[in-house]
PDB file of C-alpha atoms in Angstrom:
ATOM      1  CA  UNK A   1     -72.190 187.826  80.326  1.00  0.00           C
ATOM      2  CA  UNK A   2     -69.342 188.720  82.480  1.00  0.00           C
ATOM      3  CA  UNK A   3     -66.375 188.890  80.769  1.00  0.00           C
ATOM      4  CA  UNK A   4     -64.696 186.069  82.943  1.00  0.00           C
ATOM      5  CA  UNK A   5     -67.521 183.887  81.516  1.00  0.00           C
ATOM      6  CA  UNK A   6     -66.939 184.981  78.417  1.00  0.00           C
ATOM      7  CA  UNK A   7     -63.512 184.065  79.000  1.00  0.00           C
ATOM      8  CA  UNK A   8     -64.416 180.245  80.449  1.00  0.00           C
ATOM      9  CA  UNK A   9     -66.437 179.454  77.205  1.00  0.00           C
ATOM     10  CA  UNK A  10     -62.997 180.839  75.132  1.00  0.00           C
ATOM     11  CA  UNK A  11     -61.441 178.349  76.708  1.00  0.00           C
ATOM     12  CA  UNK A  12     -63.213 175.599  76.623  1.00  0.00           C
ATOM     13  CA  UNK A  13     -63.876 175.969  72.688  1.00  0.00           C
ATOM     14  CA  UNK A  14     -59.720 176.171  72.684  1.00  0.00           C
ATOM     15  CA  UNK A  15     -59.382 172.982  74.476  1.00  0.00           C
ATOM     16  CA  UNK A  16     -62.110 171.618  72.575  1.00  0.00           C
ATOM     17  CA  UNK A  17     -60.689 172.633  69.710  1.00  0.00           C
ATOM     18  CA  UNK A  18     -57.055 171.035  70.342  1.00  0.00           C
ATOM     19  CA  UNK A  19     -59.130 167.463  70.918  1.00  0.00           C
ATOM     20  CA  UNK A  20     -60.335 167.614  67.976  1.00  0.00           C
ATOM     21  CA  UNK A  21     -57.114 167.973  65.932  1.00  0.00           C
ATOM     22  CA  UNK A  22     -55.431 165.409  68.124  1.00  0.00           C
ATOM     23  CA  UNK A  23     -58.251 163.478  67.017  1.00  0.00           C
ATOM     24  CA  UNK A  24     -57.888 164.061  63.675  1.00  0.00           C
ATOM     25  CA  UNK A  25     -54.368 163.128  63.468  1.00  0.00           C
ATOM     26  CA  UNK A  26     -54.911 159.931  64.844  1.00  0.00           C
ATOM     27  CA  UNK A  27     -57.474 158.909  62.631  1.00  0.00           C
ATOM     28  CA  UNK A  28     -54.917 159.789  59.930  1.00  0.00           C
ATOM     29  CA  UNK A  29     -52.296 158.635  61.138  1.00  0.00           C
ATOM     30  CA  UNK A  30     -54.156 154.826  61.287  1.00  0.00           C
ATOM     31  CA  UNK A  31     -55.283 155.174  58.233  1.00  0.00           C
ATOM     32  CA  UNK A  32     -51.912 156.135  56.214  1.00  0.00           C
ATOM     33  CA  UNK A  33     -50.119 153.130  58.446  1.00  0.00           C
ATOM     34  CA  UNK A  34     -53.185 150.846  57.220  1.00  0.00           C
ATOM     35  CA  UNK A  35     -52.946 152.082  53.946  1.00  0.00           C
ATOM     36  CA  UNK A  36     -48.799 151.346  53.386  1.00  0.00           C
ATOM     37  CA  UNK A  37     -49.791 147.695  55.039  1.00  0.00           C
ATOM     38  CA  UNK A  38     -52.420 147.375  51.858  1.00  0.00           C
ATOM     39  CA  UNK A  39     -49.707 148.361  49.277  1.00  0.00           C
ATOM     40  CA  UNK A  40     -46.923 146.298  51.324  1.00  0.00           C
ATOM     41  CA  UNK A  41     -49.281 143.223  50.740  1.00  0.00           C
ATOM     42  CA  UNK A  42     -50.472 144.155  47.334  1.00  0.00           C
ATOM     43  CA  UNK A  43     -47.235 144.407  46.030  1.00  0.00           C
ATOM     44  CA  UNK A  44     -45.956 140.591  47.544  1.00  0.00           C
ATOM     45  CA  UNK A  45     -49.385 139.758  45.895  1.00  0.00           C
ATOM     46  CA  UNK A  46     -47.886 140.742  42.716  1.00  0.00           C
ATOM     47  CA  UNK A  47     -44.726 139.572  42.596  1.00  0.00           C
ATOM     48  CA  UNK A  48     -46.583 136.273  43.560  1.00  0.00           C
ATOM     49  CA  UNK A  49     -48.388 136.564  40.774  1.00  0.00           C
ATOM     50  CA  UNK A  50     -45.162 137.331  38.762  1.00  0.00           C
ATOM     51  CA  UNK A  51     -43.531 134.264  39.717  1.00  0.00           C
ATOM     52  CA  UNK A  52     -46.383 132.135  39.459  1.00  0.00           C
ATOM     53  CA  UNK A  53     -47.035 133.514  35.757  1.00  0.00           C
ATOM     54  CA  UNK A  54     -43.465 132.359  34.971  1.00  0.00           C
ATOM     55  CA  UNK A  55     -43.270 129.251  36.587  1.00  0.00           C
ATOM     56  CA  UNK A  56     -46.483 128.583  34.309  1.00  0.00           C
ATOM     57  CA  UNK A  57     -44.261 129.382  30.954  1.00  0.00           C
ATOM     58  CA  UNK A  58     -41.203 127.311  31.878  1.00  0.00           C
ATOM     59  CA  UNK A  59     -42.811 123.932  33.044  1.00  0.00           C
ATOM     60  CA  UNK A  60     -45.127 124.755  29.354  1.00  0.00           C
ATOM     61  CA  UNK A  61     -42.022 125.122  27.484  1.00  0.00           C
ATOM     62  CA  UNK A  62     -40.521 121.770  29.305  1.00  0.00           C
ATOM     63  CA  UNK A  63     -43.904 119.939  28.119  1.00  0.00           C
ATOM     64  CA  UNK A  64     -43.629 120.976  24.939  1.00  0.00           C
ATOM     65  CA  UNK A  65     -40.111 120.005  24.580  1.00  0.00           C
ATOM     66  CA  UNK A  66     -41.008 116.523  26.215  1.00  0.00           C
ATOM     67  CA  UNK A  67     -43.784 115.727  23.430  1.00  0.00           C
ATOM     68  CA  UNK A  68     -41.479 116.906  20.712  1.00  0.00           C
ATOM     69  CA  UNK A  69     -39.008 113.784  21.656  1.00  0.00           C
ATOM     70  CA  UNK A  70     -41.636 111.230  21.905  1.00  0.00           C
ATOM     71  CA  UNK A  71     -42.242 108.752  19.092  1.00  0.00           C
TER      72      UNK A  71
END
């Protein structure tokens, strides 16, 4: 093979490696963004569950007090 052909092949390989690197970065960035969104929504759901537990406890207490006052 001629030196010119080897140089062309080497340049093409470098270009392909660069493109593959960019694709990998793009995929990882998308996954990280998705993970952040999922974690945020998970935190919101946890907050909602904690609030509902609090409300149930308060309602149970109110029911208990009302029942105590009944004859």
